[in-house]
CSV table of N, CA, C and O in Angstrom, one decimal:
chain,number,residue,atom,x,y,z
A,1,UNK,N,164.4,174.0,91.2
A,1,UNK,CA,164.5,174.7,92.5
A,1,UNK,C,165.4,173.8,93.4
A,1,UNK,O,166.3,174.4,94.1
A,2,UNK,N,165.2,172.5,93.4
A,2,UNK,CA,166.0,171.6,94.3
A,2,UNK,C,167.5,171.7,93.9
A,2,UNK,O,168.4,171.7,94.7
A,3,UNK,N,167.7,171.7,92.6
A,3,UNK,CA,169.1,171.7,92.1
A,3,UNK,C,169.8,173.0,92.5
A,3,UNK,O,170.9,173.1,93.0
A,4,UNK,N,169.1,174.1,92.4
A,4,UNK,CA,169.6,175.4,92.9
A,4,UNK,C,169.9,175.4,94.3
A,4,UNK,O,171.0,175.9,94.7
A,5,UNK,N,169.1,174.8,95.2
A,5,UNK,CA,169.4,174.8,96.6
A,5,UNK,C,170.6,173.9,96.9
A,5,UNK,O,171.4,174.2,97.8
A,6,UNK,N,170.7,172.8,96.1
A,6,UNK,CA,171.9,171.9,96.3
A,6,UNK,C,173.1,172.6,95.9
A,6,UNK,O,174.1,172.5,96.6
A,7,UNK,N,173.1,173.3,94.8
A,7,UNK,CA,174.3,174.1,94.4
A,7,UNK,C,174.7,175.2,95.5
A,7,UNK,O,175.8,175.3,95.8
A,8,UNK,N,173.7,175.8,96.0
A,8,UNK,CA,173.9,176.9,97.0
A,8,UNK,C,174.5,176.2,98.2
A,8,UNK,O,175.4,176.8,98.8
A,9,UNK,N,174.0,175.1,98.6
A,9,UNK,CA,174.5,174.4,99.8
A,9,UNK,C,176.0,174.0,99.6
A,9,UNK,O,176.8,174.2,100.5
A,10,UNK,N,176.3,173.5,98.4
A,10,UNK,CA,177.7,173.1,98.1
A,10,UNK,C,178.6,174.3,98.2
A,10,UNK,O,179.7,174.3,98.8
A,11,UNK,N,178.2,175.4,97.6
A,11,UNK,CA,179.0,176.6,97.6
A,11,UNK,C,179.2,177.1,99.0
A,11,UNK,O,180.3,177.5,99.4
A,12,UNK,N,178.2,177.1,99.8
A,12,UNK,CA,178.3,177.5,101.2
A,12,UNK,C,179.2,176.7,102.0
A,12,UNK,O,180.1,177.2,102.7
A,13,UNK,N,179.1,175.4,101.8
A,13,UNK,CA,180.0,174.4,102.5
A,13,UNK,C,181.5,174.6,102.1
A,13,UNK,O,182.4,174.6,102.9
A,14,UNK,N,181.7,174.8,100.8
A,14,UNK,CA,183.0,175.1,100.3
A,14,UNK,C,183.6,176.4,100.8
A,14,UNK,O,184.8,176.4,101.2
A,15,UNK,N,182.8,177.4,100.9
A,15,UNK,CA,183.2,178.6,101.5
A,15,UNK,C,183.6,178.5,103.0
A,15,UNK,O,184.7,179.0,103.4
A,16,UNK,N,182.9,177.7,103.7
A,16,UNK,CA,183.2,177.4,105.1
A,16,UNK,C,184.5,176.7,105.2
A,16,UNK,O,185.4,177.0,106.0
A,17,UNK,N,184.7,175.6,104.4
A,17,UNK,CA,185.9,174.8,104.5
A,17,UNK,C,187.1,175.6,104.1
A,17,UNK,O,188.2,175.6,104.7
A,18,UNK,N,187.0,176.5,103.0
A,18,UNK,CA,188.1,177.3,102.6
A,18,UNK,C,188.4,178.3,103.8
A,18,UNK,O,189.6,178.6,104.1
A,19,UNK,N,187.4,178.9,104.4
A,19,UNK,CA,187.6,179.8,105.5
A,19,UNK,C,188.4,179.2,106.6
A,19,UNK,O,189.3,179.7,107.2
A,20,UNK,N,188.0,178.0,107.0
A,20,UNK,CA,188.7,177.2,108.0
A,20,UNK,C,190.1,176.9,107.6
A,20,UNK,O,191.0,176.9,108.4
A,21,UNK,N,190.2,176.6,106.3
A,21,UNK,CA,191.6,176.2,105.7
A,21,UNK,C,192.5,177.4,105.8
A,21,UNK,O,193.7,177.2,106.0
A,22,UNK,N,192.0,178.6,105.7
A,22,UNK,CA,192.9,179.8,105.9
A,22,UNK,C,193.4,179.9,107.3
A,22,UNK,O,194.5,180.5,107.5
A,23,UNK,N,192.7,179.4,108.2
A,23,UNK,CA,193.0,179.4,109.6
A,23,UNK,C,193.9,178.2,110.0
A,23,UNK,O,194.9,178.4,110.7
A,24,UNK,N,193.5,177.0,109.6
A,24,UNK,CA,194.2,175.8,110.0
A,24,UNK,C,193.9,174.7,108.9
A,24,UNK,O,192.7,174.3,108.8
A,25,UNK,N,194.9,174.3,108.2
A,25,UNK,CA,194.7,173.3,107.2
A,25,UNK,C,194.3,171.9,107.8
A,25,UNK,O,193.4,171.3,107.2
A,26,UNK,N,194.9,171.4,108.9
A,26,UNK,CA,194.4,170.2,109.4
A,26,UNK,C,193.0,170.2,109.8
A,26,UNK,O,192.2,169.2,109.6
A,27,UNK,N,192.5,171.3,110.4
A,27,UNK,CA,191.1,171.4,110.8
A,27,UNK,C,190.2,171.4,109.6
A,27,UNK,O,189.1,170.8,109.7
A,28,UNK,N,190.7,172.0,108.5
A,28,UNK,CA,189.8,172.1,107.3
A,28,UNK,C,189.7,170.6,106.7
A,28,UNK,O,188.7,170.3,106.2
A,29,UNK,N,190.8,169.9,106.8
A,29,UNK,CA,190.8,168.5,106.3
A,29,UNK,C,189.8,167.6,107.1
A,29,UNK,O,189.1,166.8,106.6
A,30,UNK,N,189.9,167.8,108.4
A,30,UNK,CA,189.0,167.0,109.3
A,30,UNK,C,187.6,167.4,109.0
A,30,UNK,O,186.7,166.6,108.9
A,31,UNK,N,187.3,168.7,108.9
A,31,UNK,CA,185.9,169.2,108.7
A,31,UNK,C,185.4,168.7,107.3
A,31,UNK,O,184.3,168.3,107.2
A,32,UNK,N,186.3,168.7,106.3
A,32,UNK,CA,185.9,168.3,105.0
A,32,UNK,C,185.5,166.8,105.0
A,32,UNK,O,184.6,166.3,104.4
A,33,UNK,N,186.3,166.0,105.8
A,33,UNK,CA,186.0,164.6,105.9
A,33,UNK,C,184.7,164.3,106.6
A,33,UNK,O,183.9,163.5,106.2
A,34,UNK,N,184.4,165.0,107.7
A,34,UNK,CA,183.2,164.9,108.4
A,34,UNK,C,182.0,165.3,107.5
A,34,UNK,O,181.0,164.6,107.5
A,35,UNK,N,182.1,166.4,106.8
A,35,UNK,CA,181.1,166.9,106.0
A,35,UNK,C,180.8,165.9,104.8
A,35,UNK,O,179.7,165.7,104.3
A,36,UNK,N,181.9,165.3,104.3
A,36,UNK,CA,181.8,164.3,103.3
A,36,UNK,C,181.0,163.1,103.7
A,36,UNK,O,180.1,162.6,103.0
A,37,UNK,N,181.2,162.6,104.9
A,37,UNK,CA,180.5,161.5,105.5
A,37,UNK,C,179.0,161.9,105.7
A,37,UNK,O,178.1,161.1,105.4
A,38,UNK,N,178.8,163.1,106.2
A,38,UNK,CA,177.4,163.5,106.3
A,38,UNK,C,176.7,163.6,105.0
A,38,UNK,O,175.5,163.2,104.9
A,39,UNK,N,177.3,164.1,104.0
A,39,UNK,CA,176.7,164.2,102.6
A,39,UNK,C,176.4,162.8,102.1
A,39,UNK,O,175.3,162.6,101.5
A,40,UNK,N,177.3,161.8,102.3
A,40,UNK,CA,177.0,160.5,101.8
A,40,UNK,C,175.8,159.9,102.6
A,40,UNK,O,175.0,159.2,102.0
A,41,UNK,N,175.8,160.0,103.9
A,41,UNK,CA,174.7,159.5,104.7
A,41,UNK,C,173.4,160.1,104.3
A,41,UNK,O,172.3,159.4,104.2
A,42,UNK,N,173.4,161.4,104.0
A,42,UNK,CA,172.1,162.1,103.6
A,42,UNK,C,171.6,161.5,102.2
A,42,UNK,O,170.4,161.3,102.0
A,43,UNK,N,172.6,161.3,101.3
A,43,UNK,CA,172.2,160.8,100.0
A,43,UNK,C,171.7,159.4,100.1
A,43,UNK,O,170.7,159.0,99.4
A,44,UNK,N,172.3,158.6,100.9
A,44,UNK,CA,171.9,157.2,101.1
A,44,UNK,C,170.5,157.2,101.7
A,44,UNK,O,169.6,156.4,101.4
A,45,UNK,N,170.2,158.0,102.7
A,45,UNK,CA,168.9,158.1,103.3
A,45,UNK,C,167.9,158.5,102.3
A,45,UNK,O,166.7,158.0,102.3
A,46,UNK,N,168.2,159.5,101.5
A,46,UNK,CA,167.3,160.0,100.5
A,46,UNK,C,166.9,158.9,99.5
A,46,UNK,O,165.8,158.7,99.2
A,47,UNK,N,167.9,158.1,99.1
A,47,UNK,CA,167.7,157.1,98.1
A,47,UNK,C,166.9,155.9,98.7
A,47,UNK,O,166.0,155.3,98.1
A,48,UNK,N,167.2,155.6,100.0
A,48,UNK,CA,166.5,154.6,100.7
A,48,UNK,C,165.0,154.9,100.9
A,48,UNK,O,164.1,154.1,100.7
A,49,UNK,N,164.7,156.2,101.2
A,49,UNK,CA,163.4,156.7,101.4
A,49,UNK,C,162.6,156.7,100.1
A,49,UNK,O,161.4,156.5,100.0
A,50,UNK,N,163.3,157.0,98.9
A,50,UNK,CA,162.6,157.1,97.6
A,50,UNK,C,162.4,155.7,97.0
A,50,UNK,O,161.5,155.5,96.2
A,51,UNK,N,163.2,154.7,97.4
A,51,UNK,CA,163.1,153.4,96.8
A,51,UNK,C,162.3,152.5,97.5
A,51,UNK,O,161.5,152.0,97.9
């Protein structure tokens, strides 16, 4: 179930980034960078909490 939710979250984020990219490519690149940082921070927090 967790994997399904993770895949769904990734698909949703990609759809948002592509939608923004259709409007403005620089904005989509900035948004993708920010979302990438957020994803890394979430993963690091999850691993720190589990370990």
